[in-house]
mmCIF file of C-alpha atoms in Angstrom:
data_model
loop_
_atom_site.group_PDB
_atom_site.id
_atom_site.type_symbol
_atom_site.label_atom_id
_atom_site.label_comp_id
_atom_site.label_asym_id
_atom_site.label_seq_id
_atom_site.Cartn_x
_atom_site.Cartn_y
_atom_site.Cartn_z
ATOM 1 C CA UNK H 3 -15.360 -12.012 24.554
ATOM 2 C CA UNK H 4 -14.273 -8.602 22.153
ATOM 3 C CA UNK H 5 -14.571 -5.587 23.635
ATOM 4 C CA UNK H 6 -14.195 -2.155 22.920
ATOM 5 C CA UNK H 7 -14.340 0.916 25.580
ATOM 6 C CA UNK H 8 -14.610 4.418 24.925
ATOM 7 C CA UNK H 9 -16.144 7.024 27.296
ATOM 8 C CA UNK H 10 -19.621 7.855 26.370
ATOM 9 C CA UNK H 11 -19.963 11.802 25.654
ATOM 10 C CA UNK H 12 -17.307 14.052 26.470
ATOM 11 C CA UNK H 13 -17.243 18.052 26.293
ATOM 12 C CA UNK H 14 -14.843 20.755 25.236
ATOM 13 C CA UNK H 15 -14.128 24.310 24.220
ATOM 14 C CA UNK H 16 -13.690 25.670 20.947
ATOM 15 C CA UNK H 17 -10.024 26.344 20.390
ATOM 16 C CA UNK H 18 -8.751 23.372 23.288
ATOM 17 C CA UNK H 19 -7.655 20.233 22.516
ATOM 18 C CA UNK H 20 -9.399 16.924 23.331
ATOM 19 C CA UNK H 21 -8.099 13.300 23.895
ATOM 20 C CA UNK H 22 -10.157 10.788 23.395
ATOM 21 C CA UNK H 23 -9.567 6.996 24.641
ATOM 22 C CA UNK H 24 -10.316 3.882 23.001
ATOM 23 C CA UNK H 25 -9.204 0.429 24.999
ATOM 24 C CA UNK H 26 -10.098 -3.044 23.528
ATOM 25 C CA UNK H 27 -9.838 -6.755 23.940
ATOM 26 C CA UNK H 28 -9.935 -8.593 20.860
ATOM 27 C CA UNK H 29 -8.828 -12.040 19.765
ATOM 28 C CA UNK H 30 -5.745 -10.798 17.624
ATOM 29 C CA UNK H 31 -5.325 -7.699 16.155
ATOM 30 C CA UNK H 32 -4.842 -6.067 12.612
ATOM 31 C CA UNK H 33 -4.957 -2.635 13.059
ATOM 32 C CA UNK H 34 -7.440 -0.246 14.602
ATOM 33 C CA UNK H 35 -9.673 2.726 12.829
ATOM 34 C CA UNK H 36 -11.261 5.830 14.161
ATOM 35 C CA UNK H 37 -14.560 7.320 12.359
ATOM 36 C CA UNK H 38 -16.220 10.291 12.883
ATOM 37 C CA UNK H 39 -20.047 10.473 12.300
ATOM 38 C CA UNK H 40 -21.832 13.530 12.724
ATOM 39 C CA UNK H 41 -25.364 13.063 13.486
ATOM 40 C CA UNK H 42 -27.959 12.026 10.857
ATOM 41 C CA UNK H 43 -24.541 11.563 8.989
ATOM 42 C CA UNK H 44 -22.649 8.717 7.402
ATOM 43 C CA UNK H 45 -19.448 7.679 9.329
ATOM 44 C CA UNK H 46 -16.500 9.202 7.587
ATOM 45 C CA UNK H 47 -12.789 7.153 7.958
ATOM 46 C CA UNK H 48 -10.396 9.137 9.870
ATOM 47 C CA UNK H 49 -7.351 7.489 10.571
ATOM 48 C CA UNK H 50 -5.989 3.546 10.649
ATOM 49 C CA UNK H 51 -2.846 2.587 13.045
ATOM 50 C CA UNK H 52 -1.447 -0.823 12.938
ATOM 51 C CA UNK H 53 1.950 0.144 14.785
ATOM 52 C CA UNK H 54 2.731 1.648 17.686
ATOM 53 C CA UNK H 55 3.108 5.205 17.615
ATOM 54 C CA UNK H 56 1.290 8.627 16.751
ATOM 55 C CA UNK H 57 0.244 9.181 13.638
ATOM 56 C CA UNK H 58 -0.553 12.988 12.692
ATOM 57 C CA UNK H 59 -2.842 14.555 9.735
ATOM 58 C CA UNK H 60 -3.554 18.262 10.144
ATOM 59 C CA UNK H 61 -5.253 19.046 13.373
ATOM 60 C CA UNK H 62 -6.246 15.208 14.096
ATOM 61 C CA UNK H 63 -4.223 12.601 15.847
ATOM 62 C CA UNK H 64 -4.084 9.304 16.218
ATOM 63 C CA UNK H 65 -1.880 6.877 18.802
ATOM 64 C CA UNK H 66 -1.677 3.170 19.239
ATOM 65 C CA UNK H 67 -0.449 0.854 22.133
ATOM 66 C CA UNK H 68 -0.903 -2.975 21.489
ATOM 67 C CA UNK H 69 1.127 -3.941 23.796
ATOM 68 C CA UNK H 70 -1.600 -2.091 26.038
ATOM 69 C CA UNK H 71 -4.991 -2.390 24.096
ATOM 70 C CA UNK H 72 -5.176 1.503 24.069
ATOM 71 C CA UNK H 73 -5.587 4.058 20.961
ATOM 72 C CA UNK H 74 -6.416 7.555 21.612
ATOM 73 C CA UNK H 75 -7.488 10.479 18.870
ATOM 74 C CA UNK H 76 -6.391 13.490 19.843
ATOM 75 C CA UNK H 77 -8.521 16.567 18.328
ATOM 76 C CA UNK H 78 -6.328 19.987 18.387
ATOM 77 C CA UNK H 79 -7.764 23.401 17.801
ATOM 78 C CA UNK H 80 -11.319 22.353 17.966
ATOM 79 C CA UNK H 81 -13.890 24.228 16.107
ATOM 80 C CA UNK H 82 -17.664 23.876 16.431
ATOM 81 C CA UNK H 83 -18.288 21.518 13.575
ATOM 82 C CA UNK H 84 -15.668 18.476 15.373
ATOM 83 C CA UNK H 85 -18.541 18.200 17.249
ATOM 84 C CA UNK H 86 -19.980 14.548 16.115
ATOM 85 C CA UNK H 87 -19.554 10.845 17.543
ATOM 86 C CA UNK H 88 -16.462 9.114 17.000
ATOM 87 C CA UNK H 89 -16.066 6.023 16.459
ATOM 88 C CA UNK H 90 -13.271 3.046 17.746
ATOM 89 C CA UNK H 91 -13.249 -0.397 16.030
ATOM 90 C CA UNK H 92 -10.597 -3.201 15.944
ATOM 91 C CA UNK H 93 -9.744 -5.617 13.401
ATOM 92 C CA UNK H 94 -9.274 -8.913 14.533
ATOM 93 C CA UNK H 95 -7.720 -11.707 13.730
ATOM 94 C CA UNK H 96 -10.295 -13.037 11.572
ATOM 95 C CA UNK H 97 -10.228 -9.840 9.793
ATOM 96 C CA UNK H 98 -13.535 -8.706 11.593
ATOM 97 C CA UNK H 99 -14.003 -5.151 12.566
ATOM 98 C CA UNK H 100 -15.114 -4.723 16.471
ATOM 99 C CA UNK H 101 -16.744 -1.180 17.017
ATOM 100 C CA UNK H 102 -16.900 0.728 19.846
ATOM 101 C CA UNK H 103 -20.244 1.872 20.848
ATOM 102 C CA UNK H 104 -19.020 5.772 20.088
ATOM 103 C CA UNK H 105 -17.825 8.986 21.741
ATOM 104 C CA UNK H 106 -20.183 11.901 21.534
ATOM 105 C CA UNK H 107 -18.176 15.238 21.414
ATOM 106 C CA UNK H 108 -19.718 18.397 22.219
ATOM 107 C CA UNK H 109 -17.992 21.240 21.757
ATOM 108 C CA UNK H 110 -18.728 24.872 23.170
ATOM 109 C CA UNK H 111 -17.909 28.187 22.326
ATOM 110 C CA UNK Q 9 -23.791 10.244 -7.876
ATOM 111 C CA UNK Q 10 -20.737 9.303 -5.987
ATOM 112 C CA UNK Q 11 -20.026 7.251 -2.735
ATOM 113 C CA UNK Q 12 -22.355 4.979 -1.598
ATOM 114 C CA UNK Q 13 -25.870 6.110 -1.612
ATOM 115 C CA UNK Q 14 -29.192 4.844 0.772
ATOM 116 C CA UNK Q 15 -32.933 4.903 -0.450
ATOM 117 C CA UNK Q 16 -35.291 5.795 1.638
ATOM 118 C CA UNK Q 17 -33.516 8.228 4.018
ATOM 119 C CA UNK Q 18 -36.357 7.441 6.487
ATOM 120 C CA UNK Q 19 -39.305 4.812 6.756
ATOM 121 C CA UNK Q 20 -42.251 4.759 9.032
ATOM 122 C CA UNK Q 21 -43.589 1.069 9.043
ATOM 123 C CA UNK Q 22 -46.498 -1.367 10.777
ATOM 124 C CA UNK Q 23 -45.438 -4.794 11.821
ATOM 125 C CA UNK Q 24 -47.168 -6.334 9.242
ATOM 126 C CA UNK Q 25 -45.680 -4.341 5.925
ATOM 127 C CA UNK Q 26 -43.046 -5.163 3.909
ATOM 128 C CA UNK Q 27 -40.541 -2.523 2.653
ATOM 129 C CA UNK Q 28 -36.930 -2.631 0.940
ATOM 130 C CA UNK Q 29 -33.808 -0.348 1.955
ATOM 131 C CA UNK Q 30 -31.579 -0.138 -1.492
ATOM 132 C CA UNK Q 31 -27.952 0.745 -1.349
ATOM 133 C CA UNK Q 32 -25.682 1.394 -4.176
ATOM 134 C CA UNK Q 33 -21.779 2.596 -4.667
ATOM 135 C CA UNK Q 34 -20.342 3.746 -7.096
ATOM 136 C CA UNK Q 35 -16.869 3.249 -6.023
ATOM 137 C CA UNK Q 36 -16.054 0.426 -8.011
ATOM 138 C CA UNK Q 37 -16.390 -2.312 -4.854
ATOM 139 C CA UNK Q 38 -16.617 -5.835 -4.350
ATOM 140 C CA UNK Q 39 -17.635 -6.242 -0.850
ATOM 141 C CA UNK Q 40 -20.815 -4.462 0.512
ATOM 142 C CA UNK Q 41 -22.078 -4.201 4.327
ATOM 143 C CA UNK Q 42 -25.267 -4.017 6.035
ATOM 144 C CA UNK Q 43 -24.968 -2.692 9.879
ATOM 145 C CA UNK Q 44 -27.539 -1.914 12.498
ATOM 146 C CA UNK Q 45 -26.737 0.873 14.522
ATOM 147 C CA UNK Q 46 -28.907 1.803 17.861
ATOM 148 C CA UNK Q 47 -28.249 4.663 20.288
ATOM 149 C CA UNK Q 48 -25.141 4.371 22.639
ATOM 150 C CA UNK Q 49 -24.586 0.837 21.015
ATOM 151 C CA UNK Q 50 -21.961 -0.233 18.676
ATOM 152 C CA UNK Q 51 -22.454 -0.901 15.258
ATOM 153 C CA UNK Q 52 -24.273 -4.314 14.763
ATOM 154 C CA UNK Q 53 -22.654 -6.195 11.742
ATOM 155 C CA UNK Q 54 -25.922 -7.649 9.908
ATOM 156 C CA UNK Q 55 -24.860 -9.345 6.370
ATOM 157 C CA UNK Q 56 -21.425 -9.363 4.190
ATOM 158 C CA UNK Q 57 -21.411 -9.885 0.617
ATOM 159 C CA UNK Q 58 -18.156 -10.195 -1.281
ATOM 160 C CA UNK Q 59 -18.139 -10.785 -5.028
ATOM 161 C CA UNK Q 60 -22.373 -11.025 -4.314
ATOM 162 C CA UNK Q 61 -21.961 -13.886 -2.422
ATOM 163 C CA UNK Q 62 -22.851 -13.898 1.380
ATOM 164 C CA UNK Q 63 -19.942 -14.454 3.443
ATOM 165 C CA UNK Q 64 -21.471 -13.472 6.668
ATOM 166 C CA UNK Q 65 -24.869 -13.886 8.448
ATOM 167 C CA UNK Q 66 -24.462 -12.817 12.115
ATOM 168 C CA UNK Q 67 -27.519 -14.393 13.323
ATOM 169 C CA UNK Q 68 -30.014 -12.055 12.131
ATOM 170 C CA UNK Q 69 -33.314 -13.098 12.347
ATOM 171 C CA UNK Q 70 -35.063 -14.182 9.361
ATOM 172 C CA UNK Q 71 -37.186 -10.764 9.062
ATOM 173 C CA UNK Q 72 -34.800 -9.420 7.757
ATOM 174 C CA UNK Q 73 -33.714 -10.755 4.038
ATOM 175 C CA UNK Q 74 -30.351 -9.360 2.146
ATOM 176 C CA UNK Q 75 -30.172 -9.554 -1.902
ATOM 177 C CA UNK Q 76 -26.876 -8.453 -3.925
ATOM 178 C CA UNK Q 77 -27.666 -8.947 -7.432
ATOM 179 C CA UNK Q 78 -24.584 -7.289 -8.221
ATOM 180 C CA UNK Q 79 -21.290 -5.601 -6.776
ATOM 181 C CA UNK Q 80 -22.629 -2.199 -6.745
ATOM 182 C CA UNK Q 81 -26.176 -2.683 -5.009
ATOM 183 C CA UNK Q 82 -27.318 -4.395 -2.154
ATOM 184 C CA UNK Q 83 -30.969 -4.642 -0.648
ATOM 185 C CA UNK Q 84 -32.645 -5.608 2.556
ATOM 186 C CA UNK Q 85 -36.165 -6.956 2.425
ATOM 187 C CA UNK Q 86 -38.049 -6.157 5.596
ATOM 188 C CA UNK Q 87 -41.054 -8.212 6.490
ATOM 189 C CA UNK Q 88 -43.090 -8.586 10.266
ATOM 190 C CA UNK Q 89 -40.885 -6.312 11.732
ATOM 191 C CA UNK Q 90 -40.690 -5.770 15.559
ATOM 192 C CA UNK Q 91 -40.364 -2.271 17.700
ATOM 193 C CA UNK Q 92 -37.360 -3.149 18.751
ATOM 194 C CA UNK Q 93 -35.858 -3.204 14.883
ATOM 195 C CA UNK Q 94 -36.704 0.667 15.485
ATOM 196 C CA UNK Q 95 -32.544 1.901 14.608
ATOM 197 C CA UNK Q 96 -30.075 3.402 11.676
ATOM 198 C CA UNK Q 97 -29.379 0.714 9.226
ATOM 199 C CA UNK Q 98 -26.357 1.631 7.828
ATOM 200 C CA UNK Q 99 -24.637 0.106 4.153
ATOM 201 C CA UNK Q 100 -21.073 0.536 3.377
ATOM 202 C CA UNK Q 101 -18.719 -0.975 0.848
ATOM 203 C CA UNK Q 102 -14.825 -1.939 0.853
ATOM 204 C CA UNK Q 103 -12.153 -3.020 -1.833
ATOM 205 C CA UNK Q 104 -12.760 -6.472 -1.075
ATOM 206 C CA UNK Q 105 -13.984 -8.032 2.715
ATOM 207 C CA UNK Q 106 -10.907 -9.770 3.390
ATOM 208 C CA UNK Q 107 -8.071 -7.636 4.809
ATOM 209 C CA UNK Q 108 -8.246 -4.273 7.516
ATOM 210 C CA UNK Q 109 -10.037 -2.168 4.899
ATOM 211 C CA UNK Q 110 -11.241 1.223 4.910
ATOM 212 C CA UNK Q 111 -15.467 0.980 4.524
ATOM 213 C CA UNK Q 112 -16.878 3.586 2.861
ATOM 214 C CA UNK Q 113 -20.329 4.188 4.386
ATOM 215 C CA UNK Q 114 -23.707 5.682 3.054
ATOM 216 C CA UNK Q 115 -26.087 8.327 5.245
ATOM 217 C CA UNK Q 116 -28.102 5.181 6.334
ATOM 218 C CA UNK Q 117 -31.958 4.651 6.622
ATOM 219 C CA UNK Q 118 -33.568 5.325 9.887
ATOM 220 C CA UNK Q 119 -35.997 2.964 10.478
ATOM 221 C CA UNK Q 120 -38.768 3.488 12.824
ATOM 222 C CA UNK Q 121 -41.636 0.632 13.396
ATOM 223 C CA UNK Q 122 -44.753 0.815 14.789
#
């Protein structure tokens, strides 16, 4: 079957940085998105790797591994309002998006 | 109005009403999604319509009816709903469905049945 894994809540201070990890299994692959969704929110697009490598926009990250079936989103210089769910999901090879069931970030002063 | 937009933010309903959700974007898209989204679950992909025709139907029981009478809003008839339907139902909208493309996503309805 698809899967996607990515730890369930994770904390941080204001001002660190935060990785957070996003491995799947999916029949093919075309590319993986993060989404962050604060709560009561709409999710809001973040970033979309298809080839390996990091891929930077301001204070937000994103890396991809397909030979390993990893992605990470690397938050830098967090500030209270980062604090929200984010979201992993695939595309496969049917063009189907595979979500991740979310990482809840909470981040203290 | 811009983006994609949900009516009613939130609905309290009995198993034996029947109520609509309405979405509607205004971002010039052909392909419009209905998801279910529960706590600490992923996103549930309900019903795809591209160019108003269904392309998917992920085996959603029959309680719950889409409509897409054109490419800018999309509907979901509710009818003898169950507690466990209790979640976010979230619409979005892409370019087209085919292809890895960006969704665009409204605030959602949360649904809560009694």
């Amino acid at each position: 079957g698809q899967n996607i894994d990515q730890p369930t809540e994770m904390t941080a201070t204001e001002g660190a940085i935060v990785q957070i990890n996003c491995t799947y299994q999916t029949s093919g692959f075309n590319g993986l998105f993060w989404y962050q969704q604060h709560a009561g929110e709409a999710p809001t697009f973040l970033s979309y790797n298809v080839l390996d490598g990091l891929e930077e926009k301001g204070r937000f990250s994103s890396f991809l591994s397909r030979s390993k079936g990893y992605s990470y989103l690397l938050l830098k210089e967090l500030q209270m309002k980062d604090s929200a769910s984010y979201l992993c999901a695939v595309v496969d090879s049917n063009y189907q998006l595979i979500w991740g069931a979310g990482t809840k970030l909470i981040i203290k002063p | 109005e811009t983006g994609v937009t949900q009516t009613p933010r939130h609905l309290v309903m009995g198993m034996t009403n029947k109520k609509s959700l309405k979405c509607e974007q205004h971002l010039g898209h052909n392909a419009m999604y209905w998801y279910k989204q529960s706590a600490k679950k992923p996103l549930e992909l309900m019903f795809v319509y591209n160019f108003k025709e269904q392309t998917e139907n992920n085996s959603v029981p029959s309680r719950f009816s889409p409509e897409c009478p054109n490419s800018s809003h999309l509907f979901l008839h509710l009818h003898t709903l169950q507690p466990e339907d209790s979640a976010l139902y979230l619409c979005a909208s892409s370019p087209t469905s085919g292809g890895a493309n960006e969704q665009f996503f409204g605030p959602g309805t949360r649904l809560t049945v009694l």
